Amino acid sequence: MIPSFTTSASQMMSKWGELVSPKGSFELDVWHHLQTLASDAISRTAFRSDYEEGKRIIELQRELAEHCVQALASVFIPGLR
C-alpha cells in the first residue's frame, strides 16, 4: 500500500508545485486536495485504479452512506426516544 500512497501524495505535491507563482508563495485551500488525496489512495489500494477511474464508485458509496444515514434517522422504534 505504501507505493500507492506515495504515488498519490507525489501527484498532489506536483499539482501544488504547478500552482506556485514565480514569487514562490501562495495561499491554498487544501481541504479539497486532501479529500482527493484520500480518495485517490483508497481507490489505488482497493480498486487498483486512480481516483479519476474510481471516482464514480466513490461517489456511489458516498451517496449510499447518505441514504443509510437518512434511513436510520427515519426509523421509529417504540420506546427508543
mmCIF file of C-alpha atoms in Angstrom:
data_model
loop_
_atom_site.group_PDB
_atom_site.id
_atom_site.type_symbol
_atom_site.label_atom_id
_atom_site.label_comp_id
_atom_site.label_asym_id
_atom_site.label_seq_id
_atom_site.Cartn_x
_atom_site.Cartn_y
_atom_site.Cartn_z
ATOM 1 C CA MET A 1 0.000 0.000 0.000
ATOM 2 C CA ILE A 2 2.910 2.358 0.650
ATOM 3 C CA PRO A 3 3.772 2.716 -3.066
ATOM 4 C CA SER A 4 0.140 3.638 -3.779
ATOM 5 C CA PHE A 5 0.162 6.271 -1.028
ATOM 6 C CA THR A 6 3.495 7.608 -2.271
ATOM 7 C CA THR A 7 2.212 7.905 -5.840
ATOM 8 C CA SER A 8 -0.939 9.713 -4.702
ATOM 9 C CA ALA A 9 0.979 12.120 -2.469
ATOM 10 C CA SER A 10 3.621 12.874 -5.090
ATOM 11 C CA GLN A 11 0.925 13.643 -7.670
ATOM 12 C CA MET A 12 -0.726 16.044 -5.229
ATOM 13 C CA MET A 13 2.592 17.729 -4.469
ATOM 14 C CA SER A 14 3.356 18.144 -8.182
ATOM 15 C CA LYS A 15 -0.062 19.786 -8.678
ATOM 16 C CA TRP A 16 0.754 22.145 -5.810
ATOM 17 C CA GLY A 17 4.122 22.872 -7.426
ATOM 18 C CA GLU A 18 2.356 23.943 -10.624
ATOM 19 C CA LEU A 19 0.204 26.383 -8.632
ATOM 20 C CA VAL A 20 3.166 28.218 -7.096
ATOM 21 C CA SER A 21 3.693 31.684 -8.503
ATOM 22 C CA PRO A 22 7.155 32.855 -9.587
ATOM 23 C CA LYS A 23 7.360 34.734 -6.269
ATOM 24 C CA GLY A 24 7.448 31.344 -4.533
ATOM 25 C CA SER A 25 4.491 31.707 -2.208
ATOM 26 C CA PHE A 26 0.731 31.398 -2.442
ATOM 27 C CA GLU A 27 -2.317 30.634 -0.364
ATOM 28 C CA LEU A 28 -4.115 27.353 -0.959
ATOM 29 C CA ASP A 29 -7.277 25.851 0.479
ATOM 30 C CA VAL A 30 -6.078 22.290 0.970
ATOM 31 C CA TRP A 31 -9.367 20.687 2.046
ATOM 32 C CA HIS A 32 -10.398 19.652 -1.471
ATOM 33 C CA HIS A 33 -6.883 18.435 -2.249
ATOM 34 C CA LEU A 34 -6.749 16.319 0.911
ATOM 35 C CA GLN A 35 -10.140 14.772 0.114
ATOM 36 C CA THR A 36 -8.883 13.933 -3.361
ATOM 37 C CA LEU A 37 -5.654 12.526 -1.889
ATOM 38 C CA ALA A 38 -7.572 10.241 0.480
ATOM 39 C CA SER A 39 -9.942 9.140 -2.273
ATOM 40 C CA ASP A 40 -7.051 8.509 -4.665
ATOM 41 C CA ALA A 41 -5.157 6.432 -2.101
ATOM 42 C CA ILE A 42 -8.261 4.376 -1.299
ATOM 43 C CA SER A 43 -9.026 3.924 -4.980
ATOM 44 C CA ARG A 44 -5.487 2.801 -5.782
ATOM 45 C CA THR A 45 -5.385 0.250 -2.966
ATOM 46 C CA ALA A 46 -8.976 -1.041 -3.182
ATOM 47 C CA PHE A 47 -9.773 -0.815 -6.891
ATOM 48 C CA ARG A 48 -6.270 -0.826 -8.429
ATOM 49 C CA SER A 49 -7.079 2.356 -10.352
ATOM 50 C CA ASP A 50 -6.506 6.040 -9.805
ATOM 51 C CA TYR A 51 -9.086 8.437 -8.401
ATOM 52 C CA GLU A 52 -10.385 9.563 -11.775
ATOM 53 C CA GLU A 53 -11.245 5.983 -12.742
ATOM 54 C CA GLY A 54 -12.669 5.074 -9.337
ATOM 55 C CA LYS A 55 -14.438 8.411 -8.885
ATOM 56 C CA ARG A 56 -17.850 7.047 -9.859
ATOM 57 C CA ILE A 57 -17.573 4.147 -7.403
ATOM 58 C CA ILE A 58 -16.614 6.519 -4.590
ATOM 59 C CA GLU A 59 -19.474 8.877 -5.457
ATOM 60 C CA LEU A 60 -21.937 5.970 -5.368
ATOM 61 C CA GLN A 61 -20.566 4.833 -1.987
ATOM 62 C CA ARG A 62 -20.895 8.370 -0.607
ATOM 63 C CA GLU A 63 -24.480 8.573 -1.885
ATOM 64 C CA LEU A 64 -25.259 5.170 -0.352
ATOM 65 C CA ALA A 65 -23.871 6.312 3.010
ATOM 66 C CA GLU A 66 -26.073 9.426 2.912
ATOM 67 C CA HIS A 67 -29.147 7.320 2.149
ATOM 68 C CA CYS A 68 -28.303 4.935 5.000
ATOM 69 C CA VAL A 69 -27.998 7.810 7.469
ATOM 70 C CA GLN A 70 -31.330 9.241 6.283
ATOM 71 C CA ALA A 71 -32.992 5.832 6.532
ATOM 72 C CA LEU A 72 -31.680 5.242 10.053
ATOM 73 C CA ALA A 73 -32.876 8.690 11.125
ATOM 74 C CA SER A 74 -36.395 7.979 9.870
ATOM 75 C CA VAL A 75 -36.825 4.616 11.612
ATOM 76 C CA PHE A 76 -39.155 4.744 14.599
ATOM 77 C CA ILE A 77 -38.522 2.222 17.315
ATOM 78 C CA PRO A 78 -41.085 2.425 20.121
ATOM 79 C CA GLY A 79 -39.537 3.359 23.450
ATOM 80 C CA LEU A 80 -36.203 4.422 21.939
ATOM 81 C CA ARG A 81 -36.855 8.148 22.114
#
